[in-house]
Tab-separated table of C-alpha atoms and ligand atoms in Angstrom:
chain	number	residue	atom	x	y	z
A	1	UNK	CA	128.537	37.445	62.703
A	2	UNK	CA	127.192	36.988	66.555
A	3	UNK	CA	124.207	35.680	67.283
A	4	UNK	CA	121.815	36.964	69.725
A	5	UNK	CA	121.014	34.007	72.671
A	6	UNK	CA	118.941	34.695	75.992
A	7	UNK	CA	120.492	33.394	78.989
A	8	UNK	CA	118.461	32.639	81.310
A	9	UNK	CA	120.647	31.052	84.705
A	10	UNK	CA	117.277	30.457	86.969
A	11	UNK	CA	118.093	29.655	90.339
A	12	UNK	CA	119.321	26.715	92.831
A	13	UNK	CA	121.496	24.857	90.752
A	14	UNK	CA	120.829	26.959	87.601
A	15	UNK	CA	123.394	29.657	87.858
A	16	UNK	CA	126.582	27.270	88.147
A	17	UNK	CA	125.847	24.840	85.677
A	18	UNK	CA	124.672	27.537	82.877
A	19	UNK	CA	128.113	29.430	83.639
A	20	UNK	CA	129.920	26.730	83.053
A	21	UNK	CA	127.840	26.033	79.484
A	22	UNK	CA	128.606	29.702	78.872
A	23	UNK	CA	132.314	29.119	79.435
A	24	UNK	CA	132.367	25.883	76.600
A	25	UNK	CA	130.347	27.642	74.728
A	26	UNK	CA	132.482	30.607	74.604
A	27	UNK	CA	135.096	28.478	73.853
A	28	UNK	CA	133.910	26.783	71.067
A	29	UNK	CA	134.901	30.326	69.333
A	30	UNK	CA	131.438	30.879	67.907
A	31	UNK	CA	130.053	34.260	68.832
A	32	UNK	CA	127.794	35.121	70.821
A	33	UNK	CA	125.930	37.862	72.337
A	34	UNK	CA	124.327	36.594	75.268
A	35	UNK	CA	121.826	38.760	77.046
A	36	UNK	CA	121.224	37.903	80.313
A	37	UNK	CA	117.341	37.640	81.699
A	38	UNK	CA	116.346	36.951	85.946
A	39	UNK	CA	114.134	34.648	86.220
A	40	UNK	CA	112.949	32.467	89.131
A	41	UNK	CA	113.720	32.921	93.007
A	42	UNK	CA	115.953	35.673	92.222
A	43	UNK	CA	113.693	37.210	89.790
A	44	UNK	CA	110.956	37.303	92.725
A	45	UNK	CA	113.066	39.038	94.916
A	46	UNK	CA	113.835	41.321	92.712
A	47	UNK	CA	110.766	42.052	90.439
A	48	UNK	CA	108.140	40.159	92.347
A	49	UNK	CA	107.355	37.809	90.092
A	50	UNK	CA	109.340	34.963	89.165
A	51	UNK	CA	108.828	35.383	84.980
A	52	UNK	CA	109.165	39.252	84.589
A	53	UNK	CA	107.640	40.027	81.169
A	54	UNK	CA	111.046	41.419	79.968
A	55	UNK	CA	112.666	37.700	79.604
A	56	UNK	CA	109.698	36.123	77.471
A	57	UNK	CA	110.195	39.156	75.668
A	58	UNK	CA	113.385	38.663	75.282
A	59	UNK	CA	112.887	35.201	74.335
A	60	UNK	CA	110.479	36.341	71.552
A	61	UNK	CA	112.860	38.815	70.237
A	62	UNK	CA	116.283	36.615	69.790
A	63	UNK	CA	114.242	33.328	68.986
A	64	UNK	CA	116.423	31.143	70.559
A	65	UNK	CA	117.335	30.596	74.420
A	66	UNK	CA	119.099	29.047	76.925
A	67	UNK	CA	118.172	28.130	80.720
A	68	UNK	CA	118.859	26.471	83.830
A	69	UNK	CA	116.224	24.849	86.217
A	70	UNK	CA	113.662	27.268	88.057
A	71	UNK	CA	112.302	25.682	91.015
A	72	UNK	CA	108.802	25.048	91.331
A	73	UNK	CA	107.658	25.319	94.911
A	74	UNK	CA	104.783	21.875	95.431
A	75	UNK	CA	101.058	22.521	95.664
A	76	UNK	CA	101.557	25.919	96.552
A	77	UNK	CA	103.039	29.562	95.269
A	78	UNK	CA	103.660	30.288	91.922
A	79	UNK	CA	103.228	28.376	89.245
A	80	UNK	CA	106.090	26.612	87.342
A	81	UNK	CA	107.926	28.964	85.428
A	82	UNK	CA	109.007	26.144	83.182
A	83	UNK	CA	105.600	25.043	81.655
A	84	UNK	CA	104.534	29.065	81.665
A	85	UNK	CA	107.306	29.112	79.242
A	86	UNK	CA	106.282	26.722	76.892
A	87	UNK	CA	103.205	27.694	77.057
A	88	UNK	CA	103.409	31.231	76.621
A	89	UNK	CA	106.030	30.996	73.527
A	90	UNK	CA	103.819	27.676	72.257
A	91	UNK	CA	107.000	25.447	72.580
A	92	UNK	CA	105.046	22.370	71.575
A	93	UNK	CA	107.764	20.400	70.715
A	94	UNK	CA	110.055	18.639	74.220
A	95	UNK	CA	113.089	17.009	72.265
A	96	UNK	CA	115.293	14.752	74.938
A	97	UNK	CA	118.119	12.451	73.412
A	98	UNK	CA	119.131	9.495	75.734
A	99	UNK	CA	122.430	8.412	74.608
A	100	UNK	CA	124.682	6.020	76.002
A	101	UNK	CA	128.079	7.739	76.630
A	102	UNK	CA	130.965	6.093	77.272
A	103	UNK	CA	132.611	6.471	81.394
A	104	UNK	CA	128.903	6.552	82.540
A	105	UNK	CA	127.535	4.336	85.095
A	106	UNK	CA	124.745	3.687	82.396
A	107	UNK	CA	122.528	0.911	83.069
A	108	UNK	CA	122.597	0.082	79.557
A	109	UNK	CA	125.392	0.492	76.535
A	110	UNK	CA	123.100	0.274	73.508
A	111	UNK	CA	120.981	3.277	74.298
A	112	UNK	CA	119.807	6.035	71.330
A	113	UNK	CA	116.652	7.293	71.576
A	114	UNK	CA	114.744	10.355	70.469
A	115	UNK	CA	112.300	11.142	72.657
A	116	UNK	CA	109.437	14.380	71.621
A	117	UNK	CA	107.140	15.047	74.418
A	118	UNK	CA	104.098	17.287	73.398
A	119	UNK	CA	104.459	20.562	75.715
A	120	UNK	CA	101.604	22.338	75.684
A	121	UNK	CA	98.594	20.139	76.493
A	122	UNK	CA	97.469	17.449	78.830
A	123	UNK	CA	97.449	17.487	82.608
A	124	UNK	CA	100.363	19.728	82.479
A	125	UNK	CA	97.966	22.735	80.872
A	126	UNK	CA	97.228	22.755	84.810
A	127	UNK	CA	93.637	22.804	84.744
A	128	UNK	CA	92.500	21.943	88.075
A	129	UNK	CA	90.238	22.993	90.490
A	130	UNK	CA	90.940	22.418	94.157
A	131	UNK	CA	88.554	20.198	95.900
A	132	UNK	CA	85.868	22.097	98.333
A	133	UNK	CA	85.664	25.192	96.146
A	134	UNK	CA	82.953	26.264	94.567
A	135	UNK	CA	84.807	26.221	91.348
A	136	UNK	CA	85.435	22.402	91.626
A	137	UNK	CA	81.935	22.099	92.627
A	138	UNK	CA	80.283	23.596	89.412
A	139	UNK	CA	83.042	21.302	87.522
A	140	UNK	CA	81.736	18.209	89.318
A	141	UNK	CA	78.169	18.870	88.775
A	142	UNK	CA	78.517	19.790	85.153
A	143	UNK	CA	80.607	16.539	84.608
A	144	UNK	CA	78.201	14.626	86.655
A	145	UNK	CA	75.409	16.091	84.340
A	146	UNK	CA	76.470	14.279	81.548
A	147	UNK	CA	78.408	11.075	82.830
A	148	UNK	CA	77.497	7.833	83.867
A	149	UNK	CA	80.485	7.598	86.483
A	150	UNK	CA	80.097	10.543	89.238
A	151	UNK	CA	82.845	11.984	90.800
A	152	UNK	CA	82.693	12.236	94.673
A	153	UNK	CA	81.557	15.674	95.860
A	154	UNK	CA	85.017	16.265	97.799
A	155	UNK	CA	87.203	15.296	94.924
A	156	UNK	CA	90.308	17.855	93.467
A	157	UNK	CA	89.642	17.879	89.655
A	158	UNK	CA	91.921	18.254	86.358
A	159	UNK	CA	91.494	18.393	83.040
A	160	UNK	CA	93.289	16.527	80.085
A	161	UNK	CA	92.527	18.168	76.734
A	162	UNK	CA	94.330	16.440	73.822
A	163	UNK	CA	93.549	18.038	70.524
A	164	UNK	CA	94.237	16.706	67.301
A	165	UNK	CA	96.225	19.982	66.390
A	166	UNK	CA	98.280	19.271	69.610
A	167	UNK	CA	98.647	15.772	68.429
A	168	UNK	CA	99.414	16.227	65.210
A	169	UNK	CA	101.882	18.742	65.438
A	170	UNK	CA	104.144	16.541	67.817
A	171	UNK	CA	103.931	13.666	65.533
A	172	UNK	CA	104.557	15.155	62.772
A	173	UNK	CA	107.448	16.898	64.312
A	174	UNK	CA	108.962	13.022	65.246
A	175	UNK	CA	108.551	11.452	61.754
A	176	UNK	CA	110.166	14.678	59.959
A	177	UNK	CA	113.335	14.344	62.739
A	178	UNK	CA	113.020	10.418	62.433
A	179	UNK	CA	113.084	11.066	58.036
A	180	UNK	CA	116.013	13.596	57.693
A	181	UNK	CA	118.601	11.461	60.276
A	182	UNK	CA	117.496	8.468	59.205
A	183	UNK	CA	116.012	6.821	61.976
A	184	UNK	CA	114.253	3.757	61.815
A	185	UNK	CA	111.211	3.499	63.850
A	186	UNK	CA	108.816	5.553	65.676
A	187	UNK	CA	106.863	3.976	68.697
A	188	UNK	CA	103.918	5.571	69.663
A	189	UNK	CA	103.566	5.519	73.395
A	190	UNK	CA	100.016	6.211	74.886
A	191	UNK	CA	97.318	4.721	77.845
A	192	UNK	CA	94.668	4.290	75.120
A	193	UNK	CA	92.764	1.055	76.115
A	194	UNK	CA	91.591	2.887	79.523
A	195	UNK	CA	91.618	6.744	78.039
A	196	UNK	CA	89.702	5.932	74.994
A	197	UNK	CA	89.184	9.540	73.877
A	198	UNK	CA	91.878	11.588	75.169
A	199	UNK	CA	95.439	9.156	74.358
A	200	UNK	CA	92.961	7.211	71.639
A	201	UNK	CA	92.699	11.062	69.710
A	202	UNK	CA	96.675	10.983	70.293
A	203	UNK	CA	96.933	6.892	69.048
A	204	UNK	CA	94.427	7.594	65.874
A	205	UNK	CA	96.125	11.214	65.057
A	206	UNK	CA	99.372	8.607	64.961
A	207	UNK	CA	98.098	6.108	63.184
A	208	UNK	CA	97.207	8.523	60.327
A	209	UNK	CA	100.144	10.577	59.768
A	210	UNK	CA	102.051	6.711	60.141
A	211	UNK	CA	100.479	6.130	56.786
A	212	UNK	CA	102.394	9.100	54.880
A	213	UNK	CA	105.467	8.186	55.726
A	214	UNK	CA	104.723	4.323	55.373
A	215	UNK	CA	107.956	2.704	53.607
A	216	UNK	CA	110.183	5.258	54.809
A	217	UNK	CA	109.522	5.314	58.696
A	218	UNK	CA	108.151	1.797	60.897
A	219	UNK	CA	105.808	2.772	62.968
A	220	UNK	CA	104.478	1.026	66.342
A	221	UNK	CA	102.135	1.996	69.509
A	222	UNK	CA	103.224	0.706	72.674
A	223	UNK	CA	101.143	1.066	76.203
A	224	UNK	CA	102.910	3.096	78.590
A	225	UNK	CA	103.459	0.872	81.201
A	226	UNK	CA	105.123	-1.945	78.946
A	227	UNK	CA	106.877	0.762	77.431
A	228	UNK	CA	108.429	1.506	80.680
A	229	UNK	CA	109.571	-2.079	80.907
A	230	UNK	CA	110.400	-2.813	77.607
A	231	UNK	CA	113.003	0.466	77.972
A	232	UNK	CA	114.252	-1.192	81.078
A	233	UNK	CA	114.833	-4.535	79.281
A	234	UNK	CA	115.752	-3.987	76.149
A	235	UNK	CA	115.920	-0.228	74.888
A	236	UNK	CA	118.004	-0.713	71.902
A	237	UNK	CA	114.353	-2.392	70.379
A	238	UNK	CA	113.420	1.389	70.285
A	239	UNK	CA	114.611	4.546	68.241
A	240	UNK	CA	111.843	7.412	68.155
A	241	UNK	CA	109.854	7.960	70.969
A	242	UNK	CA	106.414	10.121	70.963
A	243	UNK	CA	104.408	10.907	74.037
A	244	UNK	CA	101.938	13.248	75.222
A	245	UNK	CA	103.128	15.805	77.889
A	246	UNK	CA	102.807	13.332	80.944
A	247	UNK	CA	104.073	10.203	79.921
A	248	UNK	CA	106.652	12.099	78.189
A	249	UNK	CA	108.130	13.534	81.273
A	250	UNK	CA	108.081	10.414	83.232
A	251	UNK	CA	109.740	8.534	80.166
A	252	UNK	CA	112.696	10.443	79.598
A	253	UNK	CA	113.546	10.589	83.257
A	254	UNK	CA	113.810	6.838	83.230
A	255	UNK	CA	115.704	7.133	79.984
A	256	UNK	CA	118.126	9.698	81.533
A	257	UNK	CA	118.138	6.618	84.435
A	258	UNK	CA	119.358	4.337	81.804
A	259	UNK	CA	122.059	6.138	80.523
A	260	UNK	CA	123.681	7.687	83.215
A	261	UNK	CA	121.344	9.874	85.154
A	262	UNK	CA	120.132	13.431	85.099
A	263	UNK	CA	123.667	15.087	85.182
A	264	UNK	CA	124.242	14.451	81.625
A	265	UNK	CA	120.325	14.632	79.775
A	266	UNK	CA	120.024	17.823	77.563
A	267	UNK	CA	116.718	19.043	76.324
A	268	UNK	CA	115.303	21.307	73.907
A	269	UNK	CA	111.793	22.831	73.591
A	270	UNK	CA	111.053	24.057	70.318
A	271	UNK	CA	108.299	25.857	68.534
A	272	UNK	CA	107.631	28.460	65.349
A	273	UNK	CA	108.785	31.546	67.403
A	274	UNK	CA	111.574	30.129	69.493
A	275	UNK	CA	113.211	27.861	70.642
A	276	UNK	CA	114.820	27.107	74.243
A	277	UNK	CA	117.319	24.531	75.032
A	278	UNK	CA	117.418	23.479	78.982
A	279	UNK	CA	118.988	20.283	80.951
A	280	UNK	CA	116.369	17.753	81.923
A	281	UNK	CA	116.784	18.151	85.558
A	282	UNK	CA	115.696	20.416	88.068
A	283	UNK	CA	117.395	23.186	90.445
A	284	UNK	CA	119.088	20.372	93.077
A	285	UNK	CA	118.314	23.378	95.691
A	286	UNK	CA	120.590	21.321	97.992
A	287	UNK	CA	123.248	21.679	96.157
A	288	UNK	CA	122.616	24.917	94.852
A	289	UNK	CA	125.814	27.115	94.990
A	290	UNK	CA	128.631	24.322	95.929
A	291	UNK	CA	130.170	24.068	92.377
A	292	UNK	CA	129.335	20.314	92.687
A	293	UNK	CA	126.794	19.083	90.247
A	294	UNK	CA	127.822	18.114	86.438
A	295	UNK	CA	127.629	20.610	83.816
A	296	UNK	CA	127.134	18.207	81.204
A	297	UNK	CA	123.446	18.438	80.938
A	298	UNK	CA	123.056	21.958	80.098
A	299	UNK	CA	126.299	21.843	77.431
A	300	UNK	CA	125.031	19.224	75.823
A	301	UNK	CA	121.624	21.257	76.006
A	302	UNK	CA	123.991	23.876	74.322
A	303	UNK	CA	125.290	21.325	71.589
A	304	UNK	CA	121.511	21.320	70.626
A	305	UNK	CA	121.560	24.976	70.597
A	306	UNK	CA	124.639	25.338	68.302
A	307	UNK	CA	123.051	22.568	66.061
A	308	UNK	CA	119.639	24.659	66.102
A	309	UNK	CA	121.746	27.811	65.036
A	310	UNK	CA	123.440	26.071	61.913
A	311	UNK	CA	127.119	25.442	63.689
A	312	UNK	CA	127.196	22.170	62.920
A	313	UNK	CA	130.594	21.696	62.896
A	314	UNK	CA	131.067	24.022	66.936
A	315	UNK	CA	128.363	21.655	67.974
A	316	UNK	CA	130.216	18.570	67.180
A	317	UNK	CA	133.633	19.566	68.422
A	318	UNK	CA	131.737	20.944	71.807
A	319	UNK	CA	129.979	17.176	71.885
A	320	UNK	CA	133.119	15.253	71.250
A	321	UNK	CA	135.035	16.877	74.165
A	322	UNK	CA	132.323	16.020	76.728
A	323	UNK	CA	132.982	12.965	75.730
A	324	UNK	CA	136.982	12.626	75.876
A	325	UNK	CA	136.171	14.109	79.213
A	326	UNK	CA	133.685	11.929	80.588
A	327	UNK	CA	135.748	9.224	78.740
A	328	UNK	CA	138.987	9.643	80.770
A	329	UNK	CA	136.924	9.712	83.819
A	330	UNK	CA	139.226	12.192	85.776
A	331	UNK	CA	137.950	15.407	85.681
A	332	UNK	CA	134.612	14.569	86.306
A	333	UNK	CA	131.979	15.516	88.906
A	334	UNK	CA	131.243	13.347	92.035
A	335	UNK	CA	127.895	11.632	89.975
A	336	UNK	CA	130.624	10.094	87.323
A	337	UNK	CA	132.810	8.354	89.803
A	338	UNK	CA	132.325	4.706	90.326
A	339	UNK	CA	132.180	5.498	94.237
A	340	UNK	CA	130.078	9.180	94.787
A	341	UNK	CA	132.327	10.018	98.036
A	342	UNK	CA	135.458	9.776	95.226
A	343	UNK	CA	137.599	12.700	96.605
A	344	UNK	CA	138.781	13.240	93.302
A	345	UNK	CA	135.798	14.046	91.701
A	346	UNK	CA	136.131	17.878	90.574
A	347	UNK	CA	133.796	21.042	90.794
A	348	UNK	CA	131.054	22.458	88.284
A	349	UNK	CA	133.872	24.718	86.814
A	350	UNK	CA	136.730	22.285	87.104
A	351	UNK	CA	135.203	20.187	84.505
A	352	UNK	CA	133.891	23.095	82.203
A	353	UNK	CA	137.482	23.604	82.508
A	354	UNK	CA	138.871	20.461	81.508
A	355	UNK	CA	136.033	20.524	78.309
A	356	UNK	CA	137.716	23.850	77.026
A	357	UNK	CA	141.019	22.736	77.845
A	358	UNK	CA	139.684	19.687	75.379
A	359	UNK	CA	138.187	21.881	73.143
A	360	UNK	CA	142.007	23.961	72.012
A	361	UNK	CA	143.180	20.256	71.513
B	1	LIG	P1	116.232	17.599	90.466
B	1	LIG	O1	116.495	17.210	89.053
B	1	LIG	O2	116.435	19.018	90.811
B	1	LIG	O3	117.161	16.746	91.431
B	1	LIG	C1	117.011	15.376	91.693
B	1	LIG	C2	118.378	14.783	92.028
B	1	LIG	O4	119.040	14.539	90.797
B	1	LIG	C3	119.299	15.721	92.793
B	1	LIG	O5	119.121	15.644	94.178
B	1	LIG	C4	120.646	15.209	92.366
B	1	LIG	O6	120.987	14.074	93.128
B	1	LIG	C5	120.410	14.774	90.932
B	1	LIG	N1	120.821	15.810	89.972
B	1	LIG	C6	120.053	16.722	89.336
B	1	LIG	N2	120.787	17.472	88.535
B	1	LIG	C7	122.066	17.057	88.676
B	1	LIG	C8	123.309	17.460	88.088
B	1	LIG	N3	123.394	18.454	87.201
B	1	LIG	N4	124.428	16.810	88.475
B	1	LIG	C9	124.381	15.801	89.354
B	1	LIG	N5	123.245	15.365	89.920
B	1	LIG	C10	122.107	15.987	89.587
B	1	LIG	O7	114.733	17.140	90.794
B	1	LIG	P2	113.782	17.514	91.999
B	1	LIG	O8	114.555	17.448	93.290
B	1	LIG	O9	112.591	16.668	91.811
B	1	LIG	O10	113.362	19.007	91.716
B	1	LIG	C11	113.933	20.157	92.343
B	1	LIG	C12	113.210	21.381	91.816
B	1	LIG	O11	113.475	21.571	90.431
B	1	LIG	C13	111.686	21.315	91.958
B	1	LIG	O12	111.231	22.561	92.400
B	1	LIG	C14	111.217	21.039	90.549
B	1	LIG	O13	109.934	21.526	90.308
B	1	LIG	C15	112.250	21.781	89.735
B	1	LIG	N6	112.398	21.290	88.356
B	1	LIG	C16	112.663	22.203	87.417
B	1	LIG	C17	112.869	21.792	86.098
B	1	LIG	C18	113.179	22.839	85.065
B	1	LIG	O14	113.561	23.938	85.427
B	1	LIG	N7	113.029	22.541	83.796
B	1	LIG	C19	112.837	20.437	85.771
B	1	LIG	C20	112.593	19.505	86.779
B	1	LIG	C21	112.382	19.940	88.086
C-alpha cells in the first residue's frame, strides 16, 4: 500500500531541504505517492497568487502534508501563506518537540519538551486595521465607546480573540498527548495577570480540563516571561508546554535555541481534516539555493509524518539515523560544526546522503 502525501517545497530555502526529506524518506522504503503542489514565490510567478486553490485542495484531499518555509514578505504584500494554511484547513493544533540531541551545540543536555501552540486564534488571526484609515477609525471609536482607557486617534489596531472552543481544543489536545506517552506535567503558559479576559479565558479553560485528568497528569500555569527564564535556567523542570498562538511561537524558537538551533526543530500542525508537518524555521532567502542549510528539521518534521501515518517502526529507524549522523559529527552541515567556517562541513544533500547511507545499515 502507498500512501498519498502533498509536497509542498515553498520557496528560498524550502526546495533543498524538502528534497533532501524526500530522499530519507524514500529511503526509509515506505511508499509513497507524493504529489507535488507550488506554492509561495514560485507559485506567484506562476499562478499569481502565492496559495493557488489547487494545493489546499490537495491538502484536503490526501489529509496529510508536507512543506518547506514560504516567505512572508514584512508589513507589506501578501499575506503569510503559512497561517492562511492553518487557518483555512483549521490546523488548531502547532506540535514542536525540543529535544536535546546528542553532537549539537545545545545550550542544554536535559531538554524534552512538548510544546502545542494554538494555531488559529490570537493576534496571529491578523485582525488589524492600519492606523489613519477610516477602518481603524470606526474600530477606535467603537472601542473608545465602551472603555475607560482610549486609544490615541493615530494608533494601528489588532485584535486578540481567544475563545473557549479555541482554548479548549488545544488543551485538551496536550493532556491526551501528555496521557498516552506518559508525560508528567503540563505547564500552562499565559500573560493572565495583565490580559485578564483574553489569556485569563485561556488560564480558566486550563484550569478546568486540569481537573479531569487530576491524578494522572500535574498540572501548573506559569507567566510567560518567567517561563522564558525558567526554560533558560532550568528546562528539564518542564515536560508539556501549552500556549496560545503568540507566546507559542516565541517559545519554541527559544526552545529550538536551547537545543541546538532552528536547523534541527520539526513541527507539525494538526487538525480533524489534515494534518501538515513543516520545520520550525523559515525560508533563510540568503541561503536559498546553495545546498548549505541542515536538512534535519524538515526529516525530523517527516519522522512526525511517518508516526502520524502509523509507520512507527520507518519513523524510528529514519529518527535514529539523524542521530548516528549528527552523532559522528562528520557529515554534517556548517550549523553542526563546533567552528561555522569548518570546511568540512557538507551540503544539504551530502548529509541526506549520509542519513540513507545510515538508514541500509
Ligand atoms: P529563518 O528561520 O528563515 O532564518 C533565520 C536564521 O536561522 C537563518 O539566517 C539561518 O542562520 C538559520 N536557519 C534557518 N533555517 C536553517 C537551517 N535549516 N539550517 C541552518 N540554519 C538555519 O527566519 P527569518 O529570517 O526570520 O525568516 C525568513 C522568512 O521565512 C520570512 O519571510 C519569514 O516570514 C518566513 N518564515 C516562514 C516560516 C514557515 O514557512 N513556516 C516560518 C518562519 C519564518
Amino acid at each position: 500500500m502507498s500512501y498519498r502525501v502533498t509536497l509542498l517545497p515553498g520557496d528560498g530555502i524550502g526546495p533543498d531541504v524538502v528534497s533532501a526529506m524526500r530522499a530519507c524518506v524514500d529511503a526509509t522504503g515506505v511508499a509513497i505517492d507524493w504529489e507535488e503542489q507550488i506554492v509561495g514565490a514560485p507559485a506567484i510567478v506562476k499562478f499569481g497568487t502565492p496559495l493557488p486553490p489547487q494545493a489546499i485542495e490537495s491538502v484536503r484531499k490526501n489529509r496529510v502534508a508536507i512543506k518547506g518555509p514560504i516567505e512572508t514578505p514584512v508589513g507589506k504584500g501578501f499575506r503569510s501563506v503559512n497561517v492562511q494554511l492553518r487557518q483555512e484547513l483549521d490546523l488548531y493544533a502547532c506540535v514542536r518537540p525540543a529535544k536535546y540531541i546528542p553532537g549539537t551545540k545545545a545550550v542544554h543536555q536535559n531538554v524534552d519538551l512538548m510544546i502545542f501552540r494554538e494555531n488559529t486564534e490570537d493576534l496571529y488571526m491578523g485582525i488589524e486595521f492600519d492606523g489613519g484609515t477610516p477602518e481603524a477609525a470606526q474600530v477606535i471609536d467603537a472601542v473608545n465607546g465602551v472603555s475607560e482607557k482610549k486609544i490615541r486617534p493615530d494608533a494601528a489596531v489588532g485584535i486578540k480573540p481567544i475563545s473557549v472552543l479555541g482554548s479548549e481544543r488545544i488543551i485538551r489536545y496536550a493532556f491526551e498527548y501528555a496521557v498516552r506517552n506518559g508525560r508528567r506535567k503540563v505547564s500552562l503558559v499565559h500573560k493572565a495577570n495583565i490580559m485578564k479576559f483574553t489569556d485569563g479565558t485561556f488560564l480558566h479553560t486550563g484550569r478546568r480540563i486540569a481537573e479531569e485528568y487530576a491524578g494522572r497528569v500535574a498540572f501548573e500555569d506559569v507567566i510567560v516571561d518567567n517561563m522564558c527564564m525558567q526554560l533558560v535556567q532550568r528546562p528539564d523542570h518542564y515536560d508539556v508546554l501549552v500556549l496560545t498562538n503568540l507566546y507559542g511561537d516565541i517559545i519554541s524558537d527559544l526552545c529550538a535555541g536551547l537545543v541546538g538551533g532552528l536547523g534541527i526543530a520539526p513541527g507539525a500542525n494538526i487538525g480533524s481534516q489534515a494534518a501538515l508537518f513543516e520545520p520550525v524555521h523559515g525560508s533563510a532567502p540568503k541561503y536559498a539555493g546553495l545546498n548549505k542549510v541542515n536538512p534535519t528539521a524538515t526529516i525530523l518534521s517527516a519522522v512526525m509524518m511517518l508516526e502520524h501515518l502509523g509507520e512507527r517502526e520507518a519513523a524510528q529507524r529514519l529518527e535514529a539515523a539523524v542521530r548516528a549522523v549528527i552523532r559522528d559529527g562528520k557529515e554534517v552541515t556548517y550549523d553542526l560544526k563546533a567552528d561555522r567556517n569548518d570546511p568540512t562541513a557538507v551540503g544539504t544533500k551530502e548529509m541526506a546522503a549520509a542519513i540513507c547511507r545510515r538508514l541500509r545499515v
